[in-house]
Amino acid sequence: MNDFTELLDGLRAAVAGRTAPAPGVRQSLAEAEDPAAMRRAGHILADLPPVEPALRPIRVTVLATGTIGPFEHLLRAALIAVGTQPTLHLGDYGTFDLTLAAGEIDGSPDLVTCLLDERYFLPREWSAVDTEGLAAHIEARFAELRGAILACLRRTPGTFVLHTVPVPGELRDSLISWRARAAAARAWHRLNADLLGLTEEDGRITVVDLAGELADVAVAARDDRLHRYADLPYTDGALLTLARRVARVAAARSGLSRKVLAVDLDNTLWGGVLGEAGEAGLQLGGLYPGNCYQDLQRAVRRLREQGVILVLASKNDAGPVDEMLTRHPEMLLRPEDFAVRAVNWSPKAGNLRHAAETLNLAGSAFVFMDDSPFERGHVAAELPEVAVVAADGDPAHLVRSLLRPGWFDVPELTDTDLKRPALYRSRALRTGFSTGFASSEDYLRALRTRLIAHPVTTFEIGRVAQLSARTNQFNLTGIRFDEGATTAMCADPDRLVASFAVSDRFGDEGIVGAAWIESRGRVWWVLNLVLSCRVFGRGIEFAIADWIVGRAREAGATAVAGRYVPSGRNKVADGFWEKAGFTPSDEDGTYTVVPATAPSCLPTWIAYPGDE
């Protein structure tokens, strides 16, 4: 969809039909580069009614040191493009300091984005011959901002998104001494470094490097007339750049990050067609264009190092591909780097569907990169939830095309993220191991599965919060506890957050499940229970229920209660409570069990050592 008029018509149709824009429309929206057109899209989407579960609801407050202006509409369009539906609350003009000083943001936002202008940090009057005094003022203003943000976080559970500030040209050019210029620039870069350093002080602070972004895009940072006339801090192009980065933060915080990169071979990971040119005739490494393909492999390998699962999707003969992957000296990706290899002559849409089934992941977890417009179009038509990346055109743009959208962004890397490629490769090995058993119970027993359960430790909070955000299928109530809420629950004596890790003969799966529990008198309420899709079908969920009931019994509880709230995406969890031995209560969707009389629902093939 290259015609933006067609895209706007698609958005109007979605609003009129009270439905979420289709995945293909949202991807076109994410790729649009015209700020004026994106403002129009944001205006149109302001009338979009709630359409959960197609979009993930998110409450966003925008605070600004100047005028918010078009940022509202650009941000709305960018947020919907990544799969969220924002409820925007805009701070009043001139109230930035007062709002932060109050210590609490109205509406309990999930995300607070702060639009910062250089005027916040610069004194109105400053001396060109006193750069030390200027640096001291900038440092003091940052200290005030830091203190206000950290104080606000103590009473606001959401995530704060700040950004670095481009060096004002007026500051730079007012100084005629090159030495003074360097001193002032150093003070400003120190400010930006301090802003970026806020992320290390609290996990709920994210800082977008807007200054660095604007150095890489062909847009002006400021419009002098609008800056002075309307107190607008940045141009529409700069605001769109910021809005897209804030949307990436929102997507990552909402659990919408992709997990899998499915990539083609011919004219994607190498130049040329293996079946026609042979190994010797391919372009890989050396000078252009071979260096472009090797750079893409480096980028893909770095993604895998950070937890992205790789799938090979190539129309080729398997034998020559195996030889190429194993023996070619310029290949950086080897067979063991791929969790699934679909090298055959079948349609790629079918191969991706099979890969999703093998990995037990939804199509919305996949990014597909291919040079063929036909293959991309077929996948987009058959699997619209898969994000599609074009690999045709000048190979010099391959790395940027893959990385620029930020498909795989996460708030922070956890141990499980780093282990994920190996974990899913082990899953594929389990699938092969499952053949030859007389029954599924024999297979499960042969896996020698072991469940390790305990209250969440400080080091596990990030992973547990990530599970809450990203788990959709086995998610009993849909309540998502972020890092701040999970931390608060861990400190509450009347609440319990538990993590559940699994290992078997093929290795350690890491933390795959979590439960948030509240003690109400002598009744234990399971506020939510989530379980990673990669361990479905092994009875892990029933072992978790057994652990919860056992803990409640030890605490003297008279009942354990839990709910199932259908979301349209968690049907796999329907019936869980009954199968775990709980009985429906009078309250709709609620199930209870008496710990003292509850039969153990622990599957016989799971070793369960209790707390460790």
mmCIF file with all atom_site columns, C-alpha atoms in Angstrom, residues 216-355:
data_model
loop_
_atom_site.group_PDB
_atom_site.id
_atom_site.type_symbol
_atom_site.label_atom_id
_atom_site.label_alt_id
_atom_site.label_comp_id
_atom_site.label_asym_id
_atom_site.label_entity_id
_atom_site.label_seq_id
_atom_site.pdbx_PDB_ins_code
_atom_site.Cartn_x
_atom_site.Cartn_y
_atom_site.Cartn_z
_atom_site.occupancy
_atom_site.B_iso_or_equiv
_atom_site.pdbx_formal_charge
_atom_site.auth_seq_id
_atom_site.auth_comp_id
_atom_site.auth_asym_id
_atom_site.auth_atom_id
_atom_site.pdbx_PDB_model_num
ATOM 1   C CA . ASP A 1 216 ? 20.471 10.007  11.242  1.00 0.00 ? 216 ASP A CA 1
ATOM 2   C CA . VAL A 1 217 ? 17.347 11.368  9.508   1.00 0.00 ? 217 VAL A CA 1
ATOM 3   C CA . ALA A 1 218 ? 16.946 14.172  7.009   1.00 0.00 ? 218 ALA A CA 1
ATOM 4   C CA . VAL A 1 219 ? 14.666 16.448  9.053   1.00 0.00 ? 219 VAL A CA 1
ATOM 5   C CA . ALA A 1 220 ? 15.299 19.731  10.807  1.00 0.00 ? 220 ALA A CA 1
ATOM 6   C CA . ALA A 1 221 ? 15.034 19.651  14.586  1.00 0.00 ? 221 ALA A CA 1
ATOM 7   C CA . ARG A 1 222 ? 13.367 23.046  14.987  1.00 0.00 ? 222 ARG A CA 1
ATOM 8   C CA . ASP A 1 223 ? 11.358 25.658  13.137  1.00 0.00 ? 223 ASP A CA 1
ATOM 9   C CA . ASP A 1 224 ? 12.526 29.015  14.540  1.00 0.00 ? 224 ASP A CA 1
ATOM 10  C CA . ARG A 1 225 ? 9.275  30.821  13.777  1.00 0.00 ? 225 ARG A CA 1
ATOM 11  C CA . LEU A 1 226 ? 6.989  28.177  15.329  1.00 0.00 ? 226 LEU A CA 1
ATOM 12  C CA . HIS A 1 227 ? 9.416  27.827  18.211  1.00 0.00 ? 227 HIS A CA 1
ATOM 13  C CA . ARG A 1 228 ? 9.043  31.487  19.122  1.00 0.00 ? 228 ARG A CA 1
ATOM 14  C CA . TYR A 1 229 ? 5.471  32.097  17.953  1.00 0.00 ? 229 TYR A CA 1
ATOM 15  C CA . ALA A 1 230 ? 3.771  28.996  19.382  1.00 0.00 ? 230 ALA A CA 1
ATOM 16  C CA . ASP A 1 231 ? 6.401  27.567  21.765  1.00 0.00 ? 231 ASP A CA 1
ATOM 17  C CA . LEU A 1 232 ? 6.504  24.406  19.646  1.00 0.00 ? 232 LEU A CA 1
ATOM 18  C CA . PRO A 1 233 ? 9.750  22.641  20.569  1.00 0.00 ? 233 PRO A CA 1
ATOM 19  C CA . TYR A 1 234 ? 10.357 20.682  17.350  1.00 0.00 ? 234 TYR A CA 1
ATOM 20  C CA . THR A 1 235 ? 9.306  20.341  13.716  1.00 0.00 ? 235 THR A CA 1
ATOM 21  C CA . ASP A 1 236 ? 6.686  17.802  12.692  1.00 0.00 ? 236 ASP A CA 1
ATOM 22  C CA . GLY A 1 237 ? 9.439  15.597  11.265  1.00 0.00 ? 237 GLY A CA 1
ATOM 23  C CA . ALA A 1 238 ? 11.328 15.580  14.551  1.00 0.00 ? 238 ALA A CA 1
ATOM 24  C CA . LEU A 1 239 ? 8.122  14.975  16.515  1.00 0.00 ? 239 LEU A CA 1
ATOM 25  C CA . LEU A 1 240 ? 7.255  12.031  14.256  1.00 0.00 ? 240 LEU A CA 1
ATOM 26  C CA . THR A 1 241 ? 10.710 10.577  14.897  1.00 0.00 ? 241 THR A CA 1
ATOM 27  C CA . LEU A 1 242 ? 10.118 10.889  18.635  1.00 0.00 ? 242 LEU A CA 1
ATOM 28  C CA . ALA A 1 243 ? 6.561  9.532   18.402  1.00 0.00 ? 243 ALA A CA 1
ATOM 29  C CA . ARG A 1 244 ? 7.759  6.398   16.630  1.00 0.00 ? 244 ARG A CA 1
ATOM 30  C CA . ARG A 1 245 ? 10.365 5.769   19.345  1.00 0.00 ? 245 ARG A CA 1
ATOM 31  C CA . VAL A 1 246 ? 7.827  6.319   22.129  1.00 0.00 ? 246 VAL A CA 1
ATOM 32  C CA . ALA A 1 247 ? 5.508  3.882   20.318  1.00 0.00 ? 247 ALA A CA 1
ATOM 33  C CA . ARG A 1 248 ? 8.301  1.299   20.277  1.00 0.00 ? 248 ARG A CA 1
ATOM 34  C CA . VAL A 1 249 ? 8.657  1.706   24.033  1.00 0.00 ? 249 VAL A CA 1
ATOM 35  C CA . ALA A 1 250 ? 4.884  1.302   24.439  1.00 0.00 ? 250 ALA A CA 1
ATOM 36  C CA . ALA A 1 251 ? 4.858  -1.831  22.274  1.00 0.00 ? 251 ALA A CA 1
ATOM 37  C CA . ALA A 1 252 ? 7.691  -3.396  24.251  1.00 0.00 ? 252 ALA A CA 1
ATOM 38  C CA . ARG A 1 253 ? 6.062  -2.507  27.585  1.00 0.00 ? 253 ARG A CA 1
ATOM 39  C CA . SER A 1 254 ? 2.738  -3.915  26.339  1.00 0.00 ? 254 SER A CA 1
ATOM 40  C CA . GLY A 1 255 ? 4.260  -7.270  25.371  1.00 0.00 ? 255 GLY A CA 1
ATOM 41  C CA . LEU A 1 256 ? 3.910  -6.739  21.619  1.00 0.00 ? 256 LEU A CA 1
ATOM 42  C CA . SER A 1 257 ? 7.549  -7.376  20.743  1.00 0.00 ? 257 SER A CA 1
ATOM 43  C CA . ARG A 1 258 ? 8.222  -10.002 18.079  1.00 0.00 ? 258 ARG A CA 1
ATOM 44  C CA . LYS A 1 259 ? 10.208 -13.111 18.987  1.00 0.00 ? 259 LYS A CA 1
ATOM 45  C CA . VAL A 1 260 ? 11.019 -14.782 15.668  1.00 0.00 ? 260 VAL A CA 1
ATOM 46  C CA . LEU A 1 261 ? 12.877 -13.703 12.542  1.00 0.00 ? 261 LEU A CA 1
ATOM 47  C CA . ALA A 1 262 ? 12.152 -15.901 9.545   1.00 0.00 ? 262 ALA A CA 1
ATOM 48  C CA . VAL A 1 263 ? 14.620 -15.111 6.800   1.00 0.00 ? 263 VAL A CA 1
ATOM 49  C CA . ASP A 1 264 ? 15.166 -16.119 3.182   1.00 0.00 ? 264 ASP A CA 1
ATOM 50  C CA . LEU A 1 265 ? 18.532 -17.116 1.701   1.00 0.00 ? 265 LEU A CA 1
ATOM 51  C CA . ASP A 1 266 ? 18.857 -16.279 -2.023  1.00 0.00 ? 266 ASP A CA 1
ATOM 52  C CA . ASN A 1 267 ? 19.365 -12.529 -2.506  1.00 0.00 ? 267 ASN A CA 1
ATOM 53  C CA . THR A 1 268 ? 18.741 -11.980 1.210   1.00 0.00 ? 268 THR A CA 1
ATOM 54  C CA . LEU A 1 269 ? 21.433 -13.643 3.331   1.00 0.00 ? 269 LEU A CA 1
ATOM 55  C CA . TRP A 1 270 ? 23.631 -13.903 0.263   1.00 0.00 ? 270 TRP A CA 1
ATOM 56  C CA . GLY A 1 271 ? 23.607 -12.400 -3.221  1.00 0.00 ? 271 GLY A CA 1
ATOM 57  C CA . GLY A 1 272 ? 22.533 -14.621 -6.095  1.00 0.00 ? 272 GLY A CA 1
ATOM 58  C CA . VAL A 1 273 ? 20.624 -17.876 -6.399  1.00 0.00 ? 273 VAL A CA 1
ATOM 59  C CA . LEU A 1 274 ? 22.395 -20.938 -5.018  1.00 0.00 ? 274 LEU A CA 1
ATOM 60  C CA . GLY A 1 275 ? 20.717 -23.367 -7.410  1.00 0.00 ? 275 GLY A CA 1
ATOM 61  C CA . GLU A 1 276 ? 21.880 -21.362 -10.432 1.00 0.00 ? 276 GLU A CA 1
ATOM 62  C CA . ALA A 1 277 ? 25.223 -19.824 -9.461  1.00 0.00 ? 277 ALA A CA 1
ATOM 63  C CA . GLY A 1 278 ? 26.509 -22.502 -7.086  1.00 0.00 ? 278 GLY A CA 1
ATOM 64  C CA . GLU A 1 279 ? 28.533 -21.703 -3.969  1.00 0.00 ? 279 GLU A CA 1
ATOM 65  C CA . ALA A 1 280 ? 31.389 -20.135 -5.914  1.00 0.00 ? 280 ALA A CA 1
ATOM 66  C CA . GLY A 1 281 ? 29.083 -17.770 -7.804  1.00 0.00 ? 281 GLY A CA 1
ATOM 67  C CA . LEU A 1 282 ? 27.350 -16.259 -4.788  1.00 0.00 ? 282 LEU A CA 1
ATOM 68  C CA . GLN A 1 283 ? 28.060 -12.743 -3.518  1.00 0.00 ? 283 GLN A CA 1
ATOM 69  C CA . LEU A 1 284 ? 29.057 -12.895 0.133   1.00 0.00 ? 284 LEU A CA 1
ATOM 70  C CA . GLY A 1 285 ? 31.774 -10.955 1.943   1.00 0.00 ? 285 GLY A CA 1
ATOM 71  C CA . GLY A 1 286 ? 34.517 -8.928  0.286   1.00 0.00 ? 286 GLY A CA 1
ATOM 72  C CA . LEU A 1 287 ? 33.530 -5.761  -1.574  1.00 0.00 ? 287 LEU A CA 1
ATOM 73  C CA . TYR A 1 288 ? 30.090 -4.404  -2.450  1.00 0.00 ? 288 TYR A CA 1
ATOM 74  C CA . PRO A 1 289 ? 27.575 -5.985  -2.775  1.00 0.00 ? 289 PRO A CA 1
ATOM 75  C CA . GLY A 1 290 ? 28.878 -9.089  -0.994  1.00 0.00 ? 290 GLY A CA 1
ATOM 76  C CA . ASN A 1 291 ? 29.733 -7.091  2.121   1.00 0.00 ? 291 ASN A CA 1
ATOM 77  C CA . CYS A 1 292 ? 26.080 -5.969  2.398   1.00 0.00 ? 292 CYS A CA 1
ATOM 78  C CA . TYR A 1 293 ? 24.856 -9.554  2.750   1.00 0.00 ? 293 TYR A CA 1
ATOM 79  C CA . GLN A 1 294 ? 27.536 -10.386 5.282   1.00 0.00 ? 294 GLN A CA 1
ATOM 80  C CA . ASP A 1 295 ? 26.617 -7.259  7.266   1.00 0.00 ? 295 ASP A CA 1
ATOM 81  C CA . LEU A 1 296 ? 23.015 -8.468  7.315   1.00 0.00 ? 296 LEU A CA 1
ATOM 82  C CA . GLN A 1 297 ? 24.194 -11.807 8.686   1.00 0.00 ? 297 GLN A CA 1
ATOM 83  C CA . ARG A 1 298 ? 26.098 -9.945  11.394  1.00 0.00 ? 298 ARG A CA 1
ATOM 84  C CA . ALA A 1 299 ? 22.956 -8.012  12.305  1.00 0.00 ? 299 ALA A CA 1
ATOM 85  C CA . VAL A 1 300 ? 20.891 -11.220 12.378  1.00 0.00 ? 300 VAL A CA 1
ATOM 86  C CA . ARG A 1 301 ? 23.510 -12.932 14.519  1.00 0.00 ? 301 ARG A CA 1
ATOM 87  C CA . ARG A 1 302 ? 23.447 -10.041 16.990  1.00 0.00 ? 302 ARG A CA 1
ATOM 88  C CA . LEU A 1 303 ? 19.655 -10.342 17.191  1.00 0.00 ? 303 LEU A CA 1
ATOM 89  C CA . ARG A 1 304 ? 20.009 -14.034 17.975  1.00 0.00 ? 304 ARG A CA 1
ATOM 90  C CA . GLU A 1 305 ? 22.538 -13.238 20.706  1.00 0.00 ? 305 GLU A CA 1
ATOM 91  C CA . GLN A 1 306 ? 19.845 -11.119 22.324  1.00 0.00 ? 306 GLN A CA 1
ATOM 92  C CA . GLY A 1 307 ? 17.180 -13.812 22.228  1.00 0.00 ? 307 GLY A CA 1
ATOM 93  C CA . VAL A 1 308 ? 15.548 -13.576 18.798  1.00 0.00 ? 308 VAL A CA 1
ATOM 94  C CA . ILE A 1 309 ? 14.619 -17.010 17.435  1.00 0.00 ? 309 ILE A CA 1
ATOM 95  C CA . LEU A 1 310 ? 15.792 -17.646 13.869  1.00 0.00 ? 310 LEU A CA 1
ATOM 96  C CA . VAL A 1 311 ? 13.822 -19.590 11.278  1.00 0.00 ? 311 VAL A CA 1
ATOM 97  C CA . LEU A 1 312 ? 15.169 -20.365 7.819   1.00 0.00 ? 312 LEU A CA 1
ATOM 98  C CA . ALA A 1 313 ? 12.549 -20.096 5.066   1.00 0.00 ? 313 ALA A CA 1
ATOM 99  C CA . SER A 1 314 ? 14.014 -20.795 1.648   1.00 0.00 ? 314 SER A CA 1
ATOM 100 C CA . LYS A 1 315 ? 12.842 -22.381 -1.588  1.00 0.00 ? 315 LYS A CA 1
ATOM 101 C CA . ASN A 1 316 ? 15.892 -24.497 -2.274  1.00 0.00 ? 316 ASN A CA 1
ATOM 102 C CA . ASP A 1 317 ? 17.211 -28.032 -2.215  1.00 0.00 ? 317 ASP A CA 1
ATOM 103 C CA . ALA A 1 318 ? 18.150 -28.912 1.349   1.00 0.00 ? 318 ALA A CA 1
ATOM 104 C CA . GLY A 1 319 ? 21.482 -30.632 0.519   1.00 0.00 ? 319 GLY A CA 1
ATOM 105 C CA . PRO A 1 320 ? 23.268 -27.696 -1.141  1.00 0.00 ? 320 PRO A CA 1
ATOM 106 C CA . VAL A 1 321 ? 21.929 -25.334 1.524   1.00 0.00 ? 321 VAL A CA 1
ATOM 107 C CA . ASP A 1 322 ? 23.325 -27.541 4.302   1.00 0.00 ? 322 ASP A CA 1
ATOM 108 C CA . GLU A 1 323 ? 26.696 -27.564 2.529   1.00 0.00 ? 323 GLU A CA 1
ATOM 109 C CA . MET A 1 324 ? 26.627 -23.786 2.187   1.00 0.00 ? 324 MET A CA 1
ATOM 110 C CA . LEU A 1 325 ? 25.656 -23.206 5.818   1.00 0.00 ? 325 LEU A CA 1
ATOM 111 C CA . THR A 1 326 ? 28.222 -25.662 7.112   1.00 0.00 ? 326 THR A CA 1
ATOM 112 C CA . ARG A 1 327 ? 31.279 -25.145 4.927   1.00 0.00 ? 327 ARG A CA 1
ATOM 113 C CA . HIS A 1 328 ? 31.271 -21.742 3.219   1.00 0.00 ? 328 HIS A CA 1
ATOM 114 C CA . PRO A 1 329 ? 34.042 -19.662 4.868   1.00 0.00 ? 329 PRO A CA 1
ATOM 115 C CA . GLU A 1 330 ? 32.138 -16.367 4.523   1.00 0.00 ? 330 GLU A CA 1
ATOM 116 C CA . MET A 1 331 ? 28.942 -17.652 6.149   1.00 0.00 ? 331 MET A CA 1
ATOM 117 C CA . LEU A 1 332 ? 28.485 -16.203 9.642   1.00 0.00 ? 332 LEU A CA 1
ATOM 118 C CA . LEU A 1 333 ? 25.233 -18.067 10.364  1.00 0.00 ? 333 LEU A CA 1
ATOM 119 C CA . ARG A 1 334 ? 25.508 -21.829 10.776  1.00 0.00 ? 334 ARG A CA 1
ATOM 120 C CA . PRO A 1 335 ? 22.871 -24.602 10.911  1.00 0.00 ? 335 PRO A CA 1
ATOM 121 C CA . GLU A 1 336 ? 22.725 -24.620 14.709  1.00 0.00 ? 336 GLU A CA 1
ATOM 122 C CA . ASP A 1 337 ? 21.736 -20.931 14.733  1.00 0.00 ? 337 ASP A CA 1
ATOM 123 C CA . PHE A 1 338 ? 18.284 -21.747 13.372  1.00 0.00 ? 338 PHE A CA 1
ATOM 124 C CA . ALA A 1 339 ? 15.570 -23.204 15.602  1.00 0.00 ? 339 ALA A CA 1
ATOM 125 C CA . VAL A 1 340 ? 13.626 -24.354 12.518  1.00 0.00 ? 340 VAL A CA 1
ATOM 126 C CA . ARG A 1 341 ? 14.866 -24.833 8.964   1.00 0.00 ? 341 ARG A CA 1
ATOM 127 C CA . ALA A 1 342 ? 12.186 -24.914 6.282   1.00 0.00 ? 342 ALA A CA 1
ATOM 128 C CA . VAL A 1 343 ? 14.245 -25.495 3.136   1.00 0.00 ? 343 VAL A CA 1
ATOM 129 C CA . ASN A 1 344 ? 11.977 -27.000 0.481   1.00 0.00 ? 344 ASN A CA 1
ATOM 130 C CA . TRP A 1 345 ? 9.794  -26.039 -2.462  1.00 0.00 ? 345 TRP A CA 1
ATOM 131 C CA . SER A 1 346 ? 6.554  -25.636 -0.538  1.00 0.00 ? 346 SER A CA 1
ATOM 132 C CA . PRO A 1 347 ? 4.795  -22.257 -0.243  1.00 0.00 ? 347 PRO A CA 1
ATOM 133 C CA . LYS A 1 348 ? 6.509  -20.129 2.360   1.00 0.00 ? 348 LYS A CA 1
ATOM 134 C CA . ALA A 1 349 ? 3.223  -19.194 4.011   1.00 0.00 ? 349 ALA A CA 1
ATOM 135 C CA . GLY A 1 350 ? 2.671  -22.872 4.787   1.00 0.00 ? 350 GLY A CA 1
ATOM 136 C CA . ASN A 1 351 ? 6.250  -23.265 6.006   1.00 0.00 ? 351 ASN A CA 1
ATOM 137 C CA . LEU A 1 352 ? 5.849  -20.301 8.352   1.00 0.00 ? 352 LEU A CA 1
ATOM 138 C CA . ARG A 1 353 ? 2.567  -21.708 9.638   1.00 0.00 ? 353 ARG A CA 1
ATOM 139 C CA . HIS A 1 354 ? 4.325  -25.024 10.327  1.00 0.00 ? 354 HIS A CA 1
ATOM 140 C CA . ALA A 1 355 ? 7.221  -23.221 12.036  1.00 0.00 ? 355 ALA A CA 1
#
